[in-house]
């Protein structure tokens, strides 16, 4: 797995990964437990996990200019709209109807 492109605005971000295993010998630490063995197969697996977590975090930081909207509506109505609009998820119905309202009312 590859990381996304470096962005200067994320340079001060630091993340932590908590490593746990029922077989502690499988963790990619050296014998004194003060360094990581980057040549181990386990390290490669953990690195993929860390890269995935970092990419999700970067996307979250990019989305900071957005606000989440959440509301509930009767299941029957939402299901009908999902079918009418050919959408798979209730969330998509909310996003679609929001976007249509913005468009129809010339809101910028």
PDB file of N, CA and C in Angstrom:
ATOM      1  N   UNK A   1       0.850  -1.176   0.000  1.00  0.00           N
ATOM      2  CA  UNK A   1       0.000   0.000   0.000  1.00  0.00           C
ATOM      3  C   UNK A   1       0.893   1.235   0.000  1.00  0.00           C
ATOM      4  N   UNK A   2       0.475   2.235  -0.718  1.00  0.00           N
ATOM      5  CA  UNK A   2       1.278   3.438  -0.854  1.00  0.00           C
ATOM      6  C   UNK A   2       0.612   4.604  -0.128  1.00  0.00           C
ATOM      7  N   UNK A   3       1.440   5.478   0.418  1.00  0.00           N
ATOM      8  CA  UNK A   3       0.892   6.661   1.076  1.00  0.00           C
ATOM      9  C   UNK A   3       0.485   7.679   0.025  1.00  0.00           C
ATOM     10  N   UNK A   4      -0.388   8.565   0.421  1.00  0.00           N
ATOM     11  CA  UNK A   4      -0.762   9.659  -0.456  1.00  0.00           C
ATOM     12  C   UNK A   4       0.408  10.629  -0.531  1.00  0.00           C
ATOM     13  N   UNK A   5       0.344  11.555  -1.457  1.00  0.00           N
ATOM     14  CA  UNK A   5       1.402  12.544  -1.606  1.00  0.00           C
ATOM     15  C   UNK A   5       1.575  13.356  -0.327  1.00  0.00           C
ATOM     16  N   UNK A   6       2.817  13.698  -0.038  1.00  0.00           N
ATOM     17  CA  UNK A   6       3.114  14.517   1.138  1.00  0.00           C
ATOM     18  C   UNK A   6       2.465  15.887   0.987  1.00  0.00           C
ATOM     19  N   UNK A   7       1.892  16.376   2.062  1.00  0.00           N
ATOM     20  CA  UNK A   7       1.331  17.723   2.078  1.00  0.00           C
ATOM     21  C   UNK A   7       1.912  18.459   3.269  1.00  0.00           C
ATOM     22  N   UNK A   8       2.501  19.598   3.022  1.00  0.00           N
ATOM     23  CA  UNK A   8       3.189  20.376   4.056  1.00  0.00           C
ATOM     24  C   UNK A   8       2.294  20.645   5.260  1.00  0.00           C
ATOM     25  N   UNK A   9       1.017  20.900   5.027  1.00  0.00           N
ATOM     26  CA  UNK A   9       0.131  21.244   6.149  1.00  0.00           C
ATOM     27  C   UNK A   9      -0.063  20.087   7.125  1.00  0.00           C
ATOM     28  N   UNK A  10       0.302  18.861   6.741  1.00  0.00           N
ATOM     29  CA  UNK A  10       0.193  17.714   7.637  1.00  0.00           C
ATOM     30  C   UNK A  10       1.526  17.368   8.294  1.00  0.00           C
ATOM     31  N   UNK A  11       2.556  18.163   8.059  1.00  0.00           N
ATOM     32  CA  UNK A  11       3.905  17.792   8.511  1.00  0.00           C
ATOM     33  C   UNK A  11       4.032  17.689  10.028  1.00  0.00           C
ATOM     34  N   UNK A  12       3.214  18.396  10.771  1.00  0.00           N
ATOM     35  CA  UNK A  12       3.321  18.334  12.233  1.00  0.00           C
ATOM     36  C   UNK A  12       2.448  17.233  12.841  1.00  0.00           C
ATOM     37  N   UNK A  13       1.680  16.540  12.015  1.00  0.00           N
ATOM     38  CA  UNK A  13       0.817  15.466  12.511  1.00  0.00           C
ATOM     39  C   UNK A  13       1.659  14.281  12.963  1.00  0.00           C
ATOM     40  N   UNK A  14       1.334  13.742  14.124  1.00  0.00           N
ATOM     41  CA  UNK A  14       1.986  12.532  14.633  1.00  0.00           C
ATOM     42  C   UNK A  14       0.901  11.538  15.002  1.00  0.00           C
ATOM     43  N   UNK A  15       1.114  10.300  14.648  1.00  0.00           N
ATOM     44  CA  UNK A  15       0.160   9.254  14.979  1.00  0.00           C
ATOM     45  C   UNK A  15       0.841   8.146  15.750  1.00  0.00           C
ATOM     46  N   UNK A  16       0.051   7.344  16.412  1.00  0.00           N
ATOM     47  CA  UNK A  16       0.567   6.232  17.204  1.00  0.00           C
ATOM     48  C   UNK A  16      -0.155   4.960  16.809  1.00  0.00           C
ATOM     49  N   UNK A  17       0.575   3.867  16.822  1.00  0.00           N
ATOM     50  CA  UNK A  17      -0.011   2.556  16.571  1.00  0.00           C
ATOM     51  C   UNK A  17       0.275   1.702  17.788  1.00  0.00           C
ATOM     52  N   UNK A  18      -0.758   1.116  18.339  1.00  0.00           N
ATOM     53  CA  UNK A  18      -0.629   0.248  19.508  1.00  0.00           C
ATOM     54  C   UNK A  18      -0.541  -1.188  19.007  1.00  0.00           C
ATOM     55  N   UNK A  19       0.601  -1.832  19.220  1.00  0.00           N
ATOM     56  CA  UNK A  19       0.811  -3.195  18.738  1.00  0.00           C
ATOM     57  C   UNK A  19       0.553  -4.196  19.849  1.00  0.00           C
ATOM     58  N   UNK A  20      -0.324  -5.143  19.566  1.00  0.00           N
ATOM     59  CA  UNK A  20      -0.634  -6.199  20.531  1.00  0.00           C
ATOM     60  C   UNK A  20      -0.684  -7.518  19.780  1.00  0.00           C
ATOM     61  N   UNK A  21      -0.196  -8.557  20.408  1.00  0.00           N
ATOM     62  CA  UNK A  21      -0.263  -9.888  19.822  1.00  0.00           C
ATOM     63  C   UNK A  21      -0.210 -10.898  20.951  1.00  0.00           C
ATOM     64  N   UNK A  22      -0.941 -11.980  20.800  1.00  0.00           N
ATOM     65  CA  UNK A  22      -0.908 -13.020  21.838  1.00  0.00           C
ATOM     66  C   UNK A  22       0.448 -13.715  21.861  1.00  0.00           C
ATOM     67  N   UNK A  23       1.170 -13.646  20.762  1.00  0.00           N
ATOM     68  CA  UNK A  23       2.524 -14.203  20.684  1.00  0.00           C
ATOM     69  C   UNK A  23       3.488 -13.034  20.515  1.00  0.00           C
ATOM     70  N   UNK A  24       3.982 -12.513  21.616  1.00  0.00           N
ATOM     71  CA  UNK A  24       4.801 -11.298  21.560  1.00  0.00           C
ATOM     72  C   UNK A  24       6.048 -11.464  20.701  1.00  0.00           C
ATOM     73  N   UNK A  25       6.500 -12.689  20.506  1.00  0.00           N
ATOM     74  CA  UNK A  25       7.678 -12.904  19.656  1.00  0.00           C
ATOM     75  C   UNK A  25       7.394 -12.551  18.200  1.00  0.00           C
ATOM     76  N   UNK A  26       6.122 -12.504  17.827  1.00  0.00           N
ATOM     77  CA  UNK A  26       5.759 -12.195  16.445  1.00  0.00           C
ATOM     78  C   UNK A  26       5.858 -10.701  16.136  1.00  0.00           C
ATOM     79  N   UNK A  27       5.866  -9.874  17.173  1.00  0.00           N
ATOM     80  CA  UNK A  27       5.967  -8.434  16.949  1.00  0.00           C
ATOM     81  C   UNK A  27       7.364  -8.096  16.434  1.00  0.00           C
ATOM     82  N   UNK A  28       7.469  -7.146  15.509  1.00  0.00           N
ATOM     83  CA  UNK A  28       8.751  -6.881  14.845  1.00  0.00           C
ATOM     84  C   UNK A  28       9.718  -5.990  15.635  1.00  0.00           C
ATOM     85  N   UNK A  29       9.940  -6.314  16.889  1.00  0.00           N
ATOM     86  CA  UNK A  29      10.888  -5.548  17.694  1.00  0.00           C
ATOM     87  C   UNK A  29      12.218  -6.288  17.765  1.00  0.00           C
ATOM     88  N   UNK A  30      13.291  -5.526  17.986  1.00  0.00           N
ATOM     89  CA  UNK A  30      14.564  -6.206  18.209  1.00  0.00           C
ATOM     90  C   UNK A  30      14.551  -6.811  19.612  1.00  0.00           C
ATOM     91  N   UNK A  31      15.586  -7.524  19.967  1.00  0.00           N
ATOM     92  CA  UNK A  31      15.580  -8.248  21.248  1.00  0.00           C
ATOM     93  C   UNK A  31      15.531  -7.334  22.459  1.00  0.00           C
ATOM     94  N   UNK A  32      16.030  -6.107  22.345  1.00  0.00           N
ATOM     95  CA  UNK A  32      15.971  -5.186  23.489  1.00  0.00           C
ATOM     96  C   UNK A  32      14.689  -4.361  23.502  1.00  0.00           C
ATOM     97  N   UNK A  33      13.852  -4.553  22.495  1.00  0.00           N
ATOM     98  CA  UNK A  33      12.533  -3.889  22.397  1.00  0.00           C
ATOM     99  C   UNK A  33      12.625  -2.363  22.315  1.00  0.00           C
ATOM    100  N   UNK A  34      13.739  -1.857  21.794  1.00  0.00           N
ATOM    101  CA  UNK A  34      13.873  -0.405  21.667  1.00  0.00           C
ATOM    102  C   UNK A  34      13.950   0.033  20.201  1.00  0.00           C
ATOM    103  N   UNK A  35      13.705  -0.888  19.296  1.00  0.00           N
ATOM    104  CA  UNK A  35      13.772  -0.579  17.874  1.00  0.00           C
ATOM    105  C   UNK A  35      12.871  -1.559  17.115  1.00  0.00           C
ATOM    106  N   UNK A  36      12.531  -1.204  15.894  1.00  0.00           N
ATOM    107  CA  UNK A  36      11.667  -2.046  15.072  1.00  0.00           C
ATOM    108  C   UNK A  36      12.509  -2.713  13.988  1.00  0.00           C
ATOM    109  N   UNK A  37      12.266  -3.996  13.777  1.00  0.00           N
ATOM    110  CA  UNK A  37      12.945  -4.739  12.720  1.00  0.00           C
ATOM    111  C   UNK A  37      12.177  -4.520  11.418  1.00  0.00           C
ATOM    112  N   UNK A  38      12.662  -3.618  10.590  1.00  0.00           N
ATOM    113  CA  UNK A  38      11.956  -3.259   9.355  1.00  0.00           C
ATOM    114  C   UNK A  38      12.095  -4.314   8.262  1.00  0.00           C
ATOM    115  N   UNK A  39      12.893  -5.350   8.505  1.00  0.00           N
ATOM    116  CA  UNK A  39      13.051  -6.426   7.523  1.00  0.00           C
ATOM    117  C   UNK A  39      12.055  -7.565   7.736  1.00  0.00           C
ATOM    118  N   UNK A  40      11.303  -7.521   8.815  1.00  0.00           N
ATOM    119  CA  UNK A  40      10.408  -8.643   9.126  1.00  0.00           C
ATOM    120  C   UNK A  40       9.112  -8.579   8.315  1.00  0.00           C
ATOM    121  N   UNK A  41       8.552  -9.753   8.067  1.00  0.00           N
ATOM    122  CA  UNK A  41       7.280  -9.862   7.352  1.00  0.00           C
ATOM    123  C   UNK A  41       6.158  -9.199   8.152  1.00  0.00           C
ATOM    124  N   UNK A  42       6.215  -9.334   9.463  1.00  0.00           N
ATOM    125  CA  UNK A  42       5.199  -8.733  10.327  1.00  0.00           C
ATOM    126  C   UNK A  42       5.230  -7.209  10.217  1.00  0.00           C
ATOM    127  N   UNK A  43       6.441  -6.656  10.109  1.00  0.00           N
ATOM    128  CA  UNK A  43       6.569  -5.203   9.965  1.00  0.00           C
ATOM    129  C   UNK A  43       5.851  -4.739   8.701  1.00  0.00           C
ATOM    130  N   UNK A  44       6.005  -5.472   7.608  1.00  0.00           N
ATOM    131  CA  UNK A  44       5.338  -5.102   6.355  1.00  0.00           C
ATOM    132  C   UNK A  44       3.823  -5.054   6.537  1.00  0.00           C
ATOM    133  N   UNK A  45       3.282  -6.025   7.257  1.00  0.00           N
ATOM    134  CA  UNK A  45       1.837  -6.050   7.511  1.00  0.00           C
ATOM    135  C   UNK A  45       1.418  -4.847   8.355  1.00  0.00           C
ATOM    136  N   UNK A  46       2.214  -4.568   9.377  1.00  0.00           N
ATOM    137  CA  UNK A  46       1.912  -3.437  10.258  1.00  0.00           C
ATOM    138  C   UNK A  46       2.047  -2.123   9.499  1.00  0.00           C
ATOM    139  N   UNK A  47       3.050  -2.032   8.636  1.00  0.00           N
ATOM    140  CA  UNK A  47       3.255  -0.820   7.846  1.00  0.00           C
ATOM    141  C   UNK A  47       2.041  -0.554   6.963  1.00  0.00           C
ATOM    142  N   UNK A  48       1.490  -1.599   6.342  1.00  0.00           N
ATOM    143  CA  UNK A  48       0.276  -1.429   5.536  1.00  0.00           C
ATOM    144  C   UNK A  48      -0.861  -0.862   6.381  1.00  0.00           C
ATOM    145  N   UNK A  49      -1.006  -1.366   7.592  1.00  0.00           N
ATOM    146  CA  UNK A  49      -2.040  -0.887   8.512  1.00  0.00           C
ATOM    147  C   UNK A  49      -1.806   0.588   8.854  1.00  0.00           C
ATOM    148  N   UNK A  50      -0.547   0.948   9.125  1.00  0.00           N
ATOM    149  CA  UNK A  50      -0.227   2.334   9.484  1.00  0.00           C
ATOM    150  C   UNK A  50      -0.477   3.274   8.312  1.00  0.00           C
ATOM    151  N   UNK A  51      -0.116   2.847   7.106  1.00  0.00           N
ATOM    152  CA  UNK A  51      -0.333   3.680   5.921  1.00  0.00           C
ATOM    153  C   UNK A  51      -1.828   3.891   5.696  1.00  0.00           C
ATOM    154  N   UNK A  52      -2.611   2.826   5.843  1.00  0.00           N
ATOM    155  CA  UNK A  52      -4.064   2.944   5.693  1.00  0.00           C
ATOM    156  C   UNK A  52      -4.631   3.933   6.713  1.00  0.00           C
ATOM    157  N   UNK A  53      -4.184   3.826   7.962  1.00  0.00           N
ATOM    158  CA  UNK A  53      -4.655   4.739   9.012  1.00  0.00           C
ATOM    159  C   UNK A  53      -4.242   6.172   8.699  1.00  0.00           C
ATOM    160  N   UNK A  54      -3.017   6.357   8.205  1.00  0.00           N
ATOM    161  CA  UNK A  54      -2.549   7.701   7.879  1.00  0.00           C
ATOM    162  C   UNK A  54      -3.363   8.295   6.735  1.00  0.00           C
ATOM    163  N   UNK A  55      -3.624   7.497   5.707  1.00  0.00           N
ATOM    164  CA  UNK A  55      -4.406   8.003   4.582  1.00  0.00           C
ATOM    165  C   UNK A  55      -5.815   8.404   5.015  1.00  0.00           C
ATOM    166  N   UNK A  56      -6.421   7.628   5.909  1.00  0.00           N
ATOM    167  CA  UNK A  56      -7.745   7.989   6.432  1.00  0.00           C
ATOM    168  C   UNK A  56      -7.668   9.291   7.224  1.00  0.00           C
ATOM    169  N   UNK A  57      -6.615   9.439   8.008  1.00  0.00           N
ATOM    170  CA  UNK A  57      -6.446  10.666   8.794  1.00  0.00           C
ATOM    171  C   UNK A  57      -6.273  11.866   7.883  1.00  0.00           C
ATOM    172  N   UNK A  58      -5.479  11.705   6.828  1.00  0.00           N
ATOM    173  CA  UNK A  58      -5.262  12.815   5.900  1.00  0.00           C
ATOM    174  C   UNK A  58      -6.570  13.222   5.241  1.00  0.00           C
ATOM    175  N   UNK A  59      -7.387  12.243   4.871  1.00  0.00           N
ATOM    176  CA  UNK A  59      -8.681  12.561   4.269  1.00  0.00           C
ATOM    177  C   UNK A  59      -9.557  13.310   5.272  1.00  0.00           C
ATOM    178  N   UNK A  60      -9.514  12.885   6.520  1.00  0.00           N
ATOM    179  CA  UNK A  60     -10.277  13.566   7.567  1.00  0.00           C
ATOM    180  C   UNK A  60      -9.840  15.027   7.673  1.00  0.00           C
ATOM    181  N   UNK A  61      -8.544  15.280   7.661  1.00  0.00           N
ATOM    182  CA  UNK A  61      -8.055  16.651   7.763  1.00  0.00           C
ATOM    183  C   UNK A  61      -8.472  17.476   6.548  1.00  0.00           C
ATOM    184  N   UNK A  62      -8.499  16.853   5.386  1.00  0.00           N
ATOM    185  CA  UNK A  62      -8.942  17.569   4.183  1.00  0.00           C
ATOM    186  C   UNK A  62     -10.420  17.944   4.288  1.00  0.00           C
ATOM    187  N   UNK A  63     -11.189  17.095   4.951  1.00  0.00           N
ATOM    188  CA  UNK A  63     -12.632  17.311   5.057  1.00  0.00           C
ATOM    189  C   UNK A  63     -13.019  18.294   6.159  1.00  0.00           C
ATOM    190  N   UNK A  64     -12.039  18.891   6.823  1.00  0.00           N
ATOM    191  CA  UNK A  64     -12.360  19.771   7.948  1.00  0.00           C
ATOM    192  C   UNK A  64     -13.228  20.953   7.545  1.00  0.00           C
ATOM    193  N   UNK A  65     -13.222  21.309   6.283  1.00  0.00           N
ATOM    194  CA  UNK A  65     -14.061  22.399   5.813  1.00  0.00           C
ATOM    195  C   UNK A  65     -15.507  21.968   5.604  1.00  0.00           C
ATOM    196  N   UNK A  66     -15.805  20.715   5.882  1.00  0.00           N
ATOM    197  CA  UNK A  66     -17.157  20.188   5.701  1.00  0.00           C
ATOM    198  C   UNK A  66     -17.813  19.936   7.048  1.00  0.00           C
ATOM    199  N   UNK A  67     -19.117  19.924   7.066  1.00  0.00           N
ATOM    200  CA  UNK A  67     -19.862  19.628   8.286  1.00  0.00           C
ATOM    201  C   UNK A  67     -20.818  18.477   8.008  1.00  0.00           C
ATOM    202  N   UNK A  68     -20.874  17.552   8.921  1.00  0.00           N
ATOM    203  CA  UNK A  68     -21.755  16.394   8.788  1.00  0.00           C
ATOM    204  C   UNK A  68     -23.185  16.786   9.171  1.00  0.00           C
ATOM    205  N   UNK A  69     -24.125  16.351   8.355  1.00  0.00           N
ATOM    206  CA  UNK A  69     -25.544  16.567   8.642  1.00  0.00           C
ATOM    207  C   UNK A  69     -26.177  15.192   8.829  1.00  0.00           C
ATOM    208  N   UNK A  70     -26.932  15.029   9.888  1.00  0.00           N
ATOM    209  CA  UNK A  70     -27.567  13.742  10.149  1.00  0.00           C
ATOM    210  C   UNK A  70     -28.995  13.976  10.610  1.00  0.00           C
ATOM    211  N   UNK A  71     -29.906  13.226  10.031  1.00  0.00           N
ATOM    212  CA  UNK A  71     -31.296  13.321  10.462  1.00  0.00           C
ATOM    213  C   UNK A  71     -31.999  12.003  10.185  1.00  0.00           C
ATOM    214  N   UNK A  72     -33.164  11.828  10.798  1.00  0.00           N
ATOM    215  CA  UNK A  72     -33.923  10.586  10.645  1.00  0.00           C
ATOM    216  C   UNK A  72     -35.266  10.885  10.001  1.00  0.00           C
ATOM    217  N   UNK A  73     -35.677   9.962   9.139  1.00  0.00           N
ATOM    218  CA  UNK A  73     -36.968  10.062   8.471  1.00  0.00           C
ATOM    219  C   UNK A  73     -37.608   8.678   8.451  1.00  0.00           C
ATOM    220  N   UNK A  74     -38.926   8.597   8.234  1.00  0.00           N
ATOM    221  CA  UNK A  74     -39.604   7.298   8.216  1.00  0.00           C
ATOM    222  C   UNK A  74     -38.983   6.339   7.188  1.00  0.00           C
ATOM    223  N   UNK A  75     -38.792   5.104   7.610  1.00  0.00           N
ATOM    224  CA  UNK A  75     -38.137   4.085   6.782  1.00  0.00           C
ATOM    225  C   UNK A  75     -38.835   3.921   5.435  1.00  0.00           C
ATOM    226  N   UNK A  76     -40.165   3.870   5.443  1.00  0.00           N
ATOM    227  CA  UNK A  76     -40.909   3.668   4.191  1.00  0.00           C
ATOM    228  C   UNK A  76     -40.614   4.772   3.182  1.00  0.00           C
ATOM    229  N   UNK A  77     -40.586   6.024   3.646  1.00  0.00           N
ATOM    230  CA  UNK A  77     -40.312   7.145   2.744  1.00  0.00           C
ATOM    231  C   UNK A  77     -38.891   7.068   2.186  1.00  0.00           C
ATOM    232  N   UNK A  78     -37.946   6.778   3.057  1.00  0.00           N
ATOM    233  CA  UNK A  78     -36.543   6.703   2.622  1.00  0.00           C
ATOM    234  C   UNK A  78     -36.362   5.559   1.626  1.00  0.00           C
ATOM    235  N   UNK A  79     -36.982   4.428   1.904  1.00  0.00           N
ATOM    236  CA  UNK A  79     -36.881   3.270   1.007  1.00  0.00           C
ATOM    237  C   UNK A  79     -37.465   3.595  -0.368  1.00  0.00           C
ATOM    238  N   UNK A  80     -38.620   4.279  -0.383  1.00  0.00           N
ATOM    239  CA  UNK A  80     -39.231   4.673  -1.658  1.00  0.00           C
ATOM    240  C   UNK A  80     -38.308   5.608  -2.435  1.00  0.00           C
ATOM    241  N   UNK A  81     -37.730   6.583  -1.736  1.00  0.00           N
ATOM    242  CA  UNK A  81     -36.814   7.506  -2.406  1.00  0.00           C
ATOM    243  C   UNK A  81     -35.574   6.786  -2.932  1.00  0.00           C
ATOM    244  N   UNK A  82     -35.072   5.824  -2.174  1.00  0.00           N
ATOM    245  CA  UNK A  82     -33.908   5.064  -2.633  1.00  0.00           C
ATOM    246  C   UNK A  82     -34.226   4.370  -3.956  1.00  0.00           C
ATOM    247  N   UNK A  83     -35.420   3.788  -4.046  1.00  0.00           N
ATOM    248  CA  UNK A  83     -35.823   3.111  -5.285  1.00  0.00           C
ATOM    249  C   UNK A  83     -36.044   4.112  -6.414  1.00  0.00           C
ATOM    250  N   UNK A  84     -36.777   5.187  -6.126  1.00  0.00           N
ATOM    251  CA  UNK A  84     -37.059   6.196  -7.152  1.00  0.00           C
ATOM    252  C   UNK A  84     -35.789   6.842  -7.700  1.00  0.00           C
ATOM    253  N   UNK A  85     -34.841   7.093  -6.831  1.00  0.00           N
ATOM    254  CA  UNK A  85     -33.608   7.772  -7.231  1.00  0.00           C
ATOM    255  C   UNK A  85     -32.499   6.799  -7.620  1.00  0.00           C
ATOM    256  N   UNK A  86     -32.798   5.508  -7.535  1.00  0.00           N
ATOM    257  CA  UNK A  86     -31.822   4.457  -7.851  1.00  0.00           C
ATOM    258  C   UNK A  86     -30.545   4.626  -7.018  1.00  0.00           C
ATOM    259  N   UNK A  87     -30.750   4.757  -5.711  1.00  0.00           N
ATOM    260  CA  UNK A  87     -29.634   4.916  -4.782  1.00  0.00           C
ATOM    261  C   UNK A  87     -29.559   3.706  -3.866  1.00  0.00           C
ATOM    262  N   UNK A  88     -28.367   3.394  -3.424  1.00  0.00           N
ATOM    263  CA  UNK A  88     -28.152   2.180  -2.637  1.00  0.00           C
ATOM    264  C   UNK A  88     -28.298   2.397  -1.133  1.00  0.00           C
ATOM    265  N   UNK A  89     -27.951   3.590  -0.649  1.00  0.00           N
ATOM    266  CA  UNK A  89     -27.923   3.840   0.792  1.00  0.00           C
ATOM    267  C   UNK A  89     -28.785   5.041   1.171  1.00  0.00           C
ATOM    268  N   UNK A  90     -29.300   5.009   2.392  1.00  0.00           N
ATOM    269  CA  UNK A  90     -30.101   6.122   2.909  1.00  0.00           C
ATOM    270  C   UNK A  90     -29.270   7.407   2.936  1.00  0.00           C
ATOM    271  N   UNK A  91     -27.998   7.285   3.263  1.00  0.00           N
ATOM    272  CA  UNK A  91     -27.102   8.450   3.278  1.00  0.00           C
ATOM    273  C   UNK A  91     -27.097   9.137   1.907  1.00  0.00           C
ATOM    274  N   UNK A  92     -27.116   8.329   0.841  1.00  0.00           N
ATOM    275  CA  UNK A  92     -27.109   8.884  -0.513  1.00  0.00           C
ATOM    276  C   UNK A  92     -28.374   9.686  -0.793  1.00  0.00           C
ATOM    277  N   UNK A  93     -29.501   9.246  -0.227  1.00  0.00           N
ATOM    278  CA  UNK A  93     -30.762   9.981  -0.384  1.00  0.00           C
ATOM    279  C   UNK A  93     -30.622  11.362   0.247  1.00  0.00           C
ATOM    280  N   UNK A  94     -30.069  11.407   1.453  1.00  0.00           N
ATOM    281  CA  UNK A  94     -29.872  12.686   2.130  1.00  0.00           C
ATOM    282  C   UNK A  94     -28.966  13.615   1.348  1.00  0.00           C
ATOM    283  N   UNK A  95     -27.858  13.082   0.835  1.00  0.00           N
ATOM    284  CA  UNK A  95     -26.924  13.911   0.070  1.00  0.00           C
ATOM    285  C   UNK A  95     -27.554  14.393  -1.231  1.00  0.00           C
ATOM    286  N   UNK A  96     -28.268  13.503  -1.904  1.00  0.00           N
ATOM    287  CA  UNK A  96     -28.902  13.864  -3.165  1.00  0.00           C
ATOM    288  C   UNK A  96     -29.953  14.954  -2.964  1.00  0.00           C
ATOM    289  N   UNK A  97     -30.832  14.763  -1.982  1.00  0.00           N
ATOM    290  CA  UNK A  97     -31.898  15.744  -1.767  1.00  0.00           C
ATOM    291  C   UNK A  97     -31.331  17.083  -1.300  1.00  0.00           C
ATOM    292  N   UNK A  98     -30.278  17.049  -0.514  1.00  0.00           N
ATOM    293  CA  UNK A  98     -29.609  18.289  -0.090  1.00  0.00           C
ATOM    294  C   UNK A  98     -29.058  19.015  -1.323  1.00  0.00           C
ATOM    295  N   UNK A  99     -28.331  18.274  -2.150  1.00  0.00           N
ATOM    296  CA  UNK A  99     -27.733  18.879  -3.348  1.00  0.00           C
ATOM    297  C   UNK A  99     -28.798  19.454  -4.272  1.00  0.00           C
ATOM    298  N   UNK A 100     -29.919  18.749  -4.413  1.00  0.00           N
ATOM    299  CA  UNK A 100     -31.005  19.241  -5.257  1.00  0.00           C
ATOM    300  C   UNK A 100     -31.595  20.534  -4.695  1.00  0.00           C
ATOM    301  N   UNK A 101     -31.753  20.604  -3.390  1.00  0.00           N
ATOM    302  CA  UNK A 101     -32.284  21.814  -2.763  1.00  0.00           C
ATOM    303  C   UNK A 101     -31.347  22.997  -3.025  1.00  0.00           C
ATOM    304  N   UNK A 102     -30.053  22.767  -2.837  1.00  0.00           N
ATOM    305  CA  UNK A 102     -29.057  23.825  -3.083  1.00  0.00           C
ATOM    306  C   UNK A 102     -29.137  24.287  -4.536  1.00  0.00           C
ATOM    307  N   UNK A 103     -29.191  23.337  -5.452  1.00  0.00           N
ATOM    308  CA  UNK A 103     -29.240  23.650  -6.882  1.00  0.00           C
ATOM    309  C   UNK A 103     -30.526  24.391  -7.248  1.00  0.00           C
ATOM    310  N   UNK A 104     -31.666  23.884  -6.799  1.00  0.00           N
ATOM    311  CA  UNK A 104     -32.962  24.473  -7.155  1.00  0.00           C
ATOM    312  C   UNK A 104     -33.182  25.854  -6.558  1.00  0.00           C
ATOM    313  N   UNK A 105     -32.474  26.173  -5.497  1.00  0.00           N
ATOM    314  CA  UNK A 105     -32.630  27.474  -4.840  1.00  0.00           C
ATOM    315  C   UNK A 105     -31.438  28.393  -5.074  1.00  0.00           C
ATOM    316  N   UNK A 106     -30.598  28.027  -6.023  1.00  0.00           N
ATOM    317  CA  UNK A 106     -29.427  28.839  -6.398  1.00  0.00           C
ATOM    318  C   UNK A 106     -28.600  29.275  -5.199  1.00  0.00           C
ATOM    319  N   UNK A 107     -28.367  28.363  -4.283  1.00  0.00           N
ATOM    320  CA  UNK A 107     -27.552  28.659  -3.099  1.00  0.00           C
ATOM    321  C   UNK A 107     -26.099  28.331  -3.438  1.00  0.00           C
ATOM    322  N   UNK A 108     -25.234  29.282  -3.145  1.00  0.00           N
ATOM    323  CA  UNK A 108     -23.804  29.068  -3.450  1.00  0.00           C
ATOM    324  C   UNK A 108     -22.987  29.026  -2.204  1.00  0.00           C
TER     325      UNK A 108
END
